[in-house]
Structures are given as C-alpha cells and as structure tokens.
Coordinates of C-alpha atoms and ligand atoms in Angstrom, one line a residue:
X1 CA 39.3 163.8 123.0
X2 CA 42.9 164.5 123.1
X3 CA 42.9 166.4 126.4
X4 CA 45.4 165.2 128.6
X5 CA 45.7 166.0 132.7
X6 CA 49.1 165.1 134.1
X7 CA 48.4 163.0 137.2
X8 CA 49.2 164.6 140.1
X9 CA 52.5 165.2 141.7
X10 CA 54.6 162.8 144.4
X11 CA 53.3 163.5 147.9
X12 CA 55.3 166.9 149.7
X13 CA 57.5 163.9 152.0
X14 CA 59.4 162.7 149.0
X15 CA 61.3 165.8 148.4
X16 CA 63.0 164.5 151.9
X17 CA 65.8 162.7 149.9
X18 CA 68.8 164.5 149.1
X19 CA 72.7 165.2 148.8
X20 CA 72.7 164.2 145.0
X21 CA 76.3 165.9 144.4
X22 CA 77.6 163.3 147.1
X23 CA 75.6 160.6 145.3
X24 CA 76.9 161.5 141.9
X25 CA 80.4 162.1 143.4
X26 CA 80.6 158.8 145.0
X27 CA 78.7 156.8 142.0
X28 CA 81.8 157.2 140.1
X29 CA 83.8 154.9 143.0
X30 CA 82.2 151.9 141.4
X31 CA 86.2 151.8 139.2
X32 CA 88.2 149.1 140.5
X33 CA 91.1 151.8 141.2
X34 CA 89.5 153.5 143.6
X35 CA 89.9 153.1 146.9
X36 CA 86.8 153.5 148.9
X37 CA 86.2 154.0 152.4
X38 CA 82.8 155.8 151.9
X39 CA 81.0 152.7 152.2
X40 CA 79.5 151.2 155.0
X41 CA 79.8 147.8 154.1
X42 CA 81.2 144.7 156.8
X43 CA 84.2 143.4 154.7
X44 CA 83.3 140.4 151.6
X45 CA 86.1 138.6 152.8
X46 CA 85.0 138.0 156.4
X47 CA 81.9 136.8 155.4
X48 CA 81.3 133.1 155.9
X49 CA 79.7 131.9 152.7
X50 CA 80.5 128.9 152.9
X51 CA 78.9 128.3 156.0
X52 CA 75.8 130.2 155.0
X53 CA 75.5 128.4 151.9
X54 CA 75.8 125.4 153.6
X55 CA 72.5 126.6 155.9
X56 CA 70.7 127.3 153.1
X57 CA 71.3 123.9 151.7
X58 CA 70.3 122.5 154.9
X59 CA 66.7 123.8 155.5
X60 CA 65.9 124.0 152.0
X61 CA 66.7 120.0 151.4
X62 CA 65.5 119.6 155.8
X63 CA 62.1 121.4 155.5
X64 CA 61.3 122.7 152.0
X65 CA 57.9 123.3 152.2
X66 CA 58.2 125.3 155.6
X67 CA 60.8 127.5 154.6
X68 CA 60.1 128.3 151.2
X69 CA 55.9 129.0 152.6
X70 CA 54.3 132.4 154.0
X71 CA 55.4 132.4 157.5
X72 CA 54.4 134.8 160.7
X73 CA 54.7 138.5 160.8
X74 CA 56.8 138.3 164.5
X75 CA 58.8 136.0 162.6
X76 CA 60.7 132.5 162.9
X77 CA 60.8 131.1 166.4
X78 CA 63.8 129.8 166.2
X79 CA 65.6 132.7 164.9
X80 CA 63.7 134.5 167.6
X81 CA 65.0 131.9 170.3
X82 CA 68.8 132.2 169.1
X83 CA 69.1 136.4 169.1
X84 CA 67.3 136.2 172.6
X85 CA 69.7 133.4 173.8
X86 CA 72.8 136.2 172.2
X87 CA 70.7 139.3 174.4
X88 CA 70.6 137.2 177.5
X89 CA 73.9 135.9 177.2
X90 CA 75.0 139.9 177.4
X91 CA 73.5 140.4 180.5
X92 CA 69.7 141.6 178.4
X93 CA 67.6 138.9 179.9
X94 CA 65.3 138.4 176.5
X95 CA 62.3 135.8 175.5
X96 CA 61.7 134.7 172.0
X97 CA 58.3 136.8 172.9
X98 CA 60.3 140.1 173.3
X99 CA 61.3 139.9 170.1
X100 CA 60.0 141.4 166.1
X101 CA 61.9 140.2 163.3
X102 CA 62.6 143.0 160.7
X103 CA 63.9 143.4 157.2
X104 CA 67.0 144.6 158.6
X105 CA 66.8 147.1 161.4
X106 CA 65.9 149.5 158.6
X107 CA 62.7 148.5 159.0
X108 CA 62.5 148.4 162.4
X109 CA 63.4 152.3 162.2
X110 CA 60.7 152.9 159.5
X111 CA 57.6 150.6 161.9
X112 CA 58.7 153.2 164.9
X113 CA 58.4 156.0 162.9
X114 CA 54.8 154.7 161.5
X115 CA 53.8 153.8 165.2
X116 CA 55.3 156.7 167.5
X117 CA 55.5 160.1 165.0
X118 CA 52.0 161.9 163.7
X119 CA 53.5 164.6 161.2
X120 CA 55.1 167.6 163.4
X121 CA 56.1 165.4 166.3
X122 CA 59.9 166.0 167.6
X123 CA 62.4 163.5 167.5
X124 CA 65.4 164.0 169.3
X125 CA 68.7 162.9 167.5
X126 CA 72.8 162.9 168.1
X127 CA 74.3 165.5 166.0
X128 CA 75.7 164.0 163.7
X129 CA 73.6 161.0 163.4
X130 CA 73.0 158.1 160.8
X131 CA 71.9 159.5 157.5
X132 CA 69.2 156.9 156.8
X133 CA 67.9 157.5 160.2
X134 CA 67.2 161.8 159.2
X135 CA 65.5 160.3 155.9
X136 CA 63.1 157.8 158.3
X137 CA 61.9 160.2 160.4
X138 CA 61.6 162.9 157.6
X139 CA 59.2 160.7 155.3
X140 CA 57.5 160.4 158.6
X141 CA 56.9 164.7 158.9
X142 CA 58.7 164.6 161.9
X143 CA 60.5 167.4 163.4
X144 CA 64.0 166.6 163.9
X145 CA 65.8 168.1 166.4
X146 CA 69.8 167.5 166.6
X147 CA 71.5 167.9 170.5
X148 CA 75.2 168.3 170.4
X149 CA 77.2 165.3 171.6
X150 CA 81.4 165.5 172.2
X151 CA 83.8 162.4 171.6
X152 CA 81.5 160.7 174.3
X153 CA 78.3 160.9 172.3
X154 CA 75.2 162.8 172.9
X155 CA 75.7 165.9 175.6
X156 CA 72.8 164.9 178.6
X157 CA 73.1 168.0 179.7
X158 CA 71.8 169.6 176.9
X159 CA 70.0 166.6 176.3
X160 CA 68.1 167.5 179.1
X161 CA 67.4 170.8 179.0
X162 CA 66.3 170.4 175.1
X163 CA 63.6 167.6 176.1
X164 CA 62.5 170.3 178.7
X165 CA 62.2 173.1 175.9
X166 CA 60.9 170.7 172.9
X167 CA 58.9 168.1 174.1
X168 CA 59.8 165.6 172.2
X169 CA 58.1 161.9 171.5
X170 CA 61.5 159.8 171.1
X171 CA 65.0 160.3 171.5
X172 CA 67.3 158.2 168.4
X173 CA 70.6 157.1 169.9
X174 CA 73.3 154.5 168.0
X175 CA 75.0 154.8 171.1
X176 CA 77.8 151.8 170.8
X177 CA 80.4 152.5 168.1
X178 CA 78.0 155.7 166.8
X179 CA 77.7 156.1 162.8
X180 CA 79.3 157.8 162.0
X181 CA 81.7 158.9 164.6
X182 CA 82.6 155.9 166.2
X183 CA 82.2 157.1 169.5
X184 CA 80.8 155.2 172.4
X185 CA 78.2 156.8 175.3
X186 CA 79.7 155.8 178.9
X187 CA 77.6 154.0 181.1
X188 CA 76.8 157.0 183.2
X189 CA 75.6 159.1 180.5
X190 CA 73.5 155.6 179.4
X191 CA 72.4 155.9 182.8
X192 CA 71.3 160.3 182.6
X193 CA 69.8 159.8 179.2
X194 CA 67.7 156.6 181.0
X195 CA 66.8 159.4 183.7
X196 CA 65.6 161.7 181.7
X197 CA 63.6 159.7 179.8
X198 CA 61.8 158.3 182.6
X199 CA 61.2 161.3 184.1
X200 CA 60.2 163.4 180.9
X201 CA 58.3 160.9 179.5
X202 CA 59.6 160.0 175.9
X203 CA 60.4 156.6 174.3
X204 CA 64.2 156.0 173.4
X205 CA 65.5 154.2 170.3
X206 CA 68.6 152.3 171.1
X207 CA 70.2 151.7 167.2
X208 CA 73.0 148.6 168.1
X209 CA 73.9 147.3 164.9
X210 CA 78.0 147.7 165.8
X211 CA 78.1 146.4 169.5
X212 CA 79.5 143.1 169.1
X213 CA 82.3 144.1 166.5
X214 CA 84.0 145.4 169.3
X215 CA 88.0 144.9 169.6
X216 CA 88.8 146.8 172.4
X217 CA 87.7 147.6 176.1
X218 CA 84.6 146.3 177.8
X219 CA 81.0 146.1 176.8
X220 CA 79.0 148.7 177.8
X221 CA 75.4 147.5 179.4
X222 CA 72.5 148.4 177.0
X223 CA 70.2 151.5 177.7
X224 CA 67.5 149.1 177.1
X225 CA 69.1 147.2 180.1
X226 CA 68.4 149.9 182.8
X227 CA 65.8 150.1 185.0
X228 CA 64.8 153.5 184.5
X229 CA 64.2 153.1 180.5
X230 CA 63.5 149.0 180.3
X231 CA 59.5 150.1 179.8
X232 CA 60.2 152.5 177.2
X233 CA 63.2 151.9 175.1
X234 CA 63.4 149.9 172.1
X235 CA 66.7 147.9 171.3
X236 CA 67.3 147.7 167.4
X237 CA 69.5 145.1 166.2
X238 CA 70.9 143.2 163.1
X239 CA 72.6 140.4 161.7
X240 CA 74.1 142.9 158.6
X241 CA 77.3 143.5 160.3
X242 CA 77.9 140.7 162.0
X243 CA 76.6 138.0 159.5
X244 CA 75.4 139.3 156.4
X245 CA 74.0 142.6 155.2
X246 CA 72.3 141.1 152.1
X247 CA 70.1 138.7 153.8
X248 CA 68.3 141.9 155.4
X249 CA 67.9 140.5 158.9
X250 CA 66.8 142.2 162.2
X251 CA 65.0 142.6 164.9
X252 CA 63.4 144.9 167.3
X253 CA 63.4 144.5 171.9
X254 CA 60.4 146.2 172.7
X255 CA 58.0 146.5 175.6
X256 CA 54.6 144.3 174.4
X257 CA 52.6 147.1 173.5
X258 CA 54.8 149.2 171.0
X259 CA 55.8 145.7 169.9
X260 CA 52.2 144.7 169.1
X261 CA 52.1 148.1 167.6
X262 CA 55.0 147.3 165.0
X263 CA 54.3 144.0 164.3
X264 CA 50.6 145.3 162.8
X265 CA 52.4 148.1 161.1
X266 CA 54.9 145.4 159.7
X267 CA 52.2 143.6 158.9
X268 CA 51.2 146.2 156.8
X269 CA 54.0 146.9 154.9
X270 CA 55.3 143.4 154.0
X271 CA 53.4 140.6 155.8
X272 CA 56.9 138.9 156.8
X273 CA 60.8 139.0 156.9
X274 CA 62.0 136.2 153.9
X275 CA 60.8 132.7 155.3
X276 CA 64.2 130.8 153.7
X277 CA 66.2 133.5 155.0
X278 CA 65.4 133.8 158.6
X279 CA 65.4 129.6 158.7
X280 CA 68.6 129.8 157.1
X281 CA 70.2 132.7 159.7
X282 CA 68.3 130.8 162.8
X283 CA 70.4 127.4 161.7
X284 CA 73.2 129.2 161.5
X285 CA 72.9 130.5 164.6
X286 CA 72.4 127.0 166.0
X287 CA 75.3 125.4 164.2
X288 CA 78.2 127.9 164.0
X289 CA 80.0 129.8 166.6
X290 CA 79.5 133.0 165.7
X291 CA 81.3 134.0 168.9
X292 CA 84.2 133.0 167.4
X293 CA 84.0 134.1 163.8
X294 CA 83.1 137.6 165.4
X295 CA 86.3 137.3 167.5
X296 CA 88.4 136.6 164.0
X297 CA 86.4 139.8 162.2
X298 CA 87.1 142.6 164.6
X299 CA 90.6 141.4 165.7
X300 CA 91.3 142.4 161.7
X301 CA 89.2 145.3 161.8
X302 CA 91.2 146.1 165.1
X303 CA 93.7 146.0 162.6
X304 CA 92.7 148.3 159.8
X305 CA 91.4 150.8 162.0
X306 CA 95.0 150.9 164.2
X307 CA 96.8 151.7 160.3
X308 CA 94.1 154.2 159.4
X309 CA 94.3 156.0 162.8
X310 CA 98.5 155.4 162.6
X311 CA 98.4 157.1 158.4
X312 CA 96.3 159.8 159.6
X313 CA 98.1 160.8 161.8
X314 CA 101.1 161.8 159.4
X315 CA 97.8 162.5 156.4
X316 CA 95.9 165.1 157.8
X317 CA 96.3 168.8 157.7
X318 CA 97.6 170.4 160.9
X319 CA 95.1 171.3 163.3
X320 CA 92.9 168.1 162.6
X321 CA 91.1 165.6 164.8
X322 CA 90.0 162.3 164.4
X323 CA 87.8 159.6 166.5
X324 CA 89.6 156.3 167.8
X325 CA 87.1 153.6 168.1
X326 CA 86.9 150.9 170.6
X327 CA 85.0 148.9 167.7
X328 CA 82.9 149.3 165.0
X329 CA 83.7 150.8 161.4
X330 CA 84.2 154.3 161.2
X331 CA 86.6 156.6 162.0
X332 CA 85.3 160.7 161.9
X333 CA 87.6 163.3 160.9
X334 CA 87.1 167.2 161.5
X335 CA 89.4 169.0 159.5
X336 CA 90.4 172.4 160.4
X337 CA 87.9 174.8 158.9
X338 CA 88.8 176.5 156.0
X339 CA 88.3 172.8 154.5
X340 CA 85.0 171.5 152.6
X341 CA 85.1 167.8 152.3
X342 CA 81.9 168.2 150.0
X343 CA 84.1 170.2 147.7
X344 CA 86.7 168.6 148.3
X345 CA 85.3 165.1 147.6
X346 CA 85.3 165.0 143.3
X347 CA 89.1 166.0 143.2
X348 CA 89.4 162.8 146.2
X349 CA 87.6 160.4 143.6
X350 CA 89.6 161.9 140.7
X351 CA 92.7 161.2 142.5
X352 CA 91.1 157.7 143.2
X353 CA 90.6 157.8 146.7
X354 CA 87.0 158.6 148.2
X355 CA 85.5 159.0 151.6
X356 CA 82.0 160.4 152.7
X357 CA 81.4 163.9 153.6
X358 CA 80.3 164.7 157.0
X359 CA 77.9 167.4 156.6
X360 CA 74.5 165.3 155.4
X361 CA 74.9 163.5 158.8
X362 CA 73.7 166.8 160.5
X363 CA 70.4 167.2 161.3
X364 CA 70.6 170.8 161.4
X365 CA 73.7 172.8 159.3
X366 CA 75.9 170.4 158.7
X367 CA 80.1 171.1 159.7
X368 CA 81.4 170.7 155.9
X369 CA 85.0 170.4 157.5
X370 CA 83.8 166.7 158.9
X371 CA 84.0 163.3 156.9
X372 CA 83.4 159.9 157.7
X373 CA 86.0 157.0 157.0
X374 CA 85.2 153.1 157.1
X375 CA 88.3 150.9 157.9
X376 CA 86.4 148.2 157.7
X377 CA 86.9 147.2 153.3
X378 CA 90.5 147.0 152.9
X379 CA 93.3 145.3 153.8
X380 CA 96.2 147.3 155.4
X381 CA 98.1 148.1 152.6
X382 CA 95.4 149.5 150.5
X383 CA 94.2 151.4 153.5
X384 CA 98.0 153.4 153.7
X385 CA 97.9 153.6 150.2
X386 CA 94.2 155.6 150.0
X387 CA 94.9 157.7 152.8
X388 CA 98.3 158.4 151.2
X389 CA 96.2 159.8 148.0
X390 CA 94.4 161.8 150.2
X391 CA 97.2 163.6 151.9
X392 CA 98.2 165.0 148.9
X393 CA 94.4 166.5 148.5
X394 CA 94.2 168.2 151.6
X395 CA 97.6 169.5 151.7
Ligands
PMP401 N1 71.3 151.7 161.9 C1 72.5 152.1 161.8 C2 73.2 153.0 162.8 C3 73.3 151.7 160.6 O1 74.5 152.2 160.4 C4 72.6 150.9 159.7 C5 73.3 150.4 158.4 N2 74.4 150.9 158.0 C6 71.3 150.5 159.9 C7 70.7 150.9 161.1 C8 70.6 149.6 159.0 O2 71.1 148.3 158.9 P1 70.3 147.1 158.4 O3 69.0 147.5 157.9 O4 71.2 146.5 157.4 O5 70.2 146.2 159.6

C-alpha cells in the first residue's frame, strides 16, 4: 500500500550540461556595480524599440487575425522574402524557398543535430568554439572532435588530415567574427575547408550570426557561397544581434533536402516560429533601413572594442595576447600560463569586474589561461574602468 518506486532517472544525455562554478560565479554579476563583459548580449541602447514597437502596432491593428493565428512551419513569406533579398544583396543569390525560419538560430543548430547526427557520429568543431554549440551536439550523442585553428580560424591543414582520420558527418564553423575569439577565416581557407568537404564528403555548418556587425575591412564571401560546398553547406543566420535577441528569430540556407528534413524535425518540436513576431520583424524589414541602423551600431562597437583593445594593452600581464576584431563582439585573451581565469574569475566579480573564462569553450581540455571579453555592453568609460579593476587582479 505505501510502497513507493522512485520514477526513473533523466536520460544519460542530460548530464551534458555543465561549468556550474562559472554559472554560480557569474550569477552574482546581476549587481548593478558590476561591470560585465561576460555576456553576449548586442547592446539595450542600440536597439530600436521604438521602431519595433511601432511594427508591432502595425500588423497587429493591419492584420490581427493573421498574425496573432497558427501560421506555417517554413515560416512567414514575407520575412522569408526580406532575409533572401539581405542574402542576395551580399552576393548569396537566395529565394524565399531557400529559406527555414527558426527560433533563433539556436534552433536551427538543435533541427541539424536531430537531422544529420545518430548517437556516436563525429562532428568536427573550431577549438575553441561556441559553448551552446558543444551542449547541441552533446544532447545529440555526438562525438565531438575539436581541430586547432590560429588567429585566422580553423587550421585546414589539420582540418584535413583529421576528416581523413575521423570521418566525420559535419564540420561546425562560426567563421566571421568567431565566438569567442573574434577571429575571421580568410577566403582562401573558406575556399580549402569548401575543398575538403567536397571531396571527403561531409556537410558544413556555416554559424553567421556576427557578419553584418562588421566595422572594419571587407566582407568575406560566405562558404555557403562557393561552388565546391553550395550543395552541402548550411548558412545559419539571425536577427538577435542585429535587431533583437528577444524576439528569437532566424533562419536556416539549406540545399532542399536537408531543408525538408529540418522543417519536419521543426515541425516536431514547435509547429512554428511566433506568428506576431516574424510579421512584426518582416515589416520591419520592409520599413526601416536596417542598413543604416547597422552602420550606426558597429561604428560604436568599432568604438568600444578600439578602448578595450587600447586598456588592455597597458591591463594585461606581460607575456599576454589578445584578438583584434574586424567586427563582431568579443575580444579573446590568452594570458600567460601560470594564470587560471576560472580561478581567477570569483576574486574578478568580488572586485566587481567579470568576464567569461575560456576553458568551457574547448571541446577537448580546455586552456584555463584564455577568457572571453564582449565590448559590445558598455559605453567607453565604463569599459576603461572594468578593465582597470581587472588589472589589479591579474597583476
Ligand atoms: N551561434 C553563435 C555563434 C552564437 O554566438 C549565438 C548566440 N550568442 C547563437 C548561435 C544563437 O543565437 P540566436 O539563437 O539568438 O540566434
């Protein structure tokens, strides 16, 4: 009668998540003192609300009953129209067709790993790569293998002599304005990893959410762009840096199959992307010149990152080196290595100053000497005065 079986326990893939000391460590930078550039956050004061709200107001008092209804899985056509109008204009000739919206590219990460990985595949990643990105393809039971990249991004010629060894299924690459380094792949390495994919036989996930925040230099054409990888390389983009993180929008290039593929997994896992919020983004898009705006937002965070680069400089520990961006938001330090940032990190947040360690963005042993720092959230002066507080920690 009074028997009682405890249910049985989570499945073996949620022990994936970790680095709770980082968590707790930076769950205490929520105090208004502290200066934070652990976050990856585009800055609140760039973002238009106004304009947005004003969007909002629009289809909601235009076309109530459409945009507040169950809607497609591939998502609005007219949102669809206006990213593949931005694509095209960037020399990626893109339909509406090409194109899955997601719930932020997030999702588009998590519908590849549904669709591409059975548990034990390989998955080829930059070391170091974007956090979220390790936990994706971990829930998934994939093997992640990390290949060493340099302040150019991902090394193709180990690249290509670990696809030969490991066989791998899909190579992950942020390669424009990398998180969290910052660093950008040349073309010609664009153009090796593009080789070796077509000739080895793997599909390639190209991560963009940074490209268009660039503020200096020229663009750099789109793996997805090239003819050796355009049948076999998805192009992940997003509005959350470049419009607005919280209205989770983004989308996914993809050759028709794969992309039938993910839009059934999506299917799946949330029917659709927010109805309001994709009509509200597409009129946006159709109203505003984003062009413009984007012009205004990484000429500041040109900015912030030329002070950051300028204080570390005379902040950092002898012996230290440090990425400098042609756009994006982080800047990655390497300290010299009798430091731990990890350890480190609690005296940082004491001393009300915090930044994110560098060794969870490993896929194998993480360097514990590396963090990563986001210009993006503060204005210059509060950007001297954090890394200021953290000169005195590391000296
Ligand atoms: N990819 C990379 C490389 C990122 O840095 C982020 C967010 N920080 C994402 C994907 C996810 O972005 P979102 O889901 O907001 O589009």
């Amino acid at each position: 009668m009074n028997t009682r079986t405890a249910p049985p326990p989570f499945a073996a893939r949620t022990s994936a998540a970790g680095g709770s000391v980082i968590r707790e460590a930076l769950a205490l930078t929520a105090r208004p003192e502290v200066i934070s550039f652990a976050g990856g956050l585009p800055a609140s004061e760039l973002l238009d609300a106004e304009g947005i709200r004003a969007a909002y107001d629009h289809v909601l008092s235009e076309a109530p009953y459409r945009v507040l209804q169950y809607s497609t899985t591939e998502g609005d056509p007219r949102l669809r129209e206006a990213v593949a109008a931005r694509l095209s204009a960037r020399q990626l000739p893109s339909r509406a067709d090409d194109l899955l919206v997601t719930t932020g590219s997030q999702q588009a990460l998590a519908l590849l790993a549904t669709v591409l990985l059975e548990p034990g595949d390989t998955v080829l990643v930059e070391d170091p790569t974007y956090l979220a990105a390790l936990q994706c393809f971990a829930y998934a039971g994939a093997r992640v293998v990390p290949v060493p990249t340099d302040d150019q991004g991902i090394d193709v010629g180990a690249l290509a002599r670990i696809v030969a060894e490991e066989r791998p299924r899909l190579l992950y690459l942020v390669p424009t304005f990398q998180n969290p380094t910052g660093h950008t792949l040349p073309l010609e390495r664009r153009r090796a990893v593009a080789r070796i994919a077509a000739e080895q036989g793997l599909w390639i996930a190209e991560d963009d959410p940074y490209g268009e925040l660039r503020f200096r230099g020229e663009q750099v054409p789109w793996i997805a762009s090239l003819d050796d990888a355009a049948d076999r390389t998805v192009l992940l983009g997003s509005l959350s840096k470049i419009l607005s993180p919280g209205m989770r929008l983004g989308w996914l290039r993809a050759p028709a199959a794969l992309r039938g593929a993910c839009t059934l997994a999506k299917q799946a896992l949330d029917l659709h992307t927010s109805t309001v919020d994709q009509a509200a983004a597409a009129h946006y898009l159709r109203e505003h010149d984003l062009d413009a705006r984007l012009a205004l937002t990484s000429s500041a965070y040109r900015e912030r990152c030329d002070v950051m680069l300028g204080a570390l400089a005379h902040a950092l520990p002898p012996g230290s080196t440090w990425s400098r961006p042609d756009g994006g938001m982080f800047i990655w330090v390497r300290l010299p290595a009798r430091y731990d940032a990890i350890a480190l990190l609690p005296t940082a947040v004491a001393h009300d100053v915090a930044y994110v360690p560098g060794a969870p963005f490993f896929a194998g042993r993480g360097d514990p000497a590396t963090l990563r720092m986001s210009f993006a959230g503060h204005g210059p002066e509060q950007i001297e005065q954090g890394v200021r507080r953290l000169a005195r920690i590391f000296r």
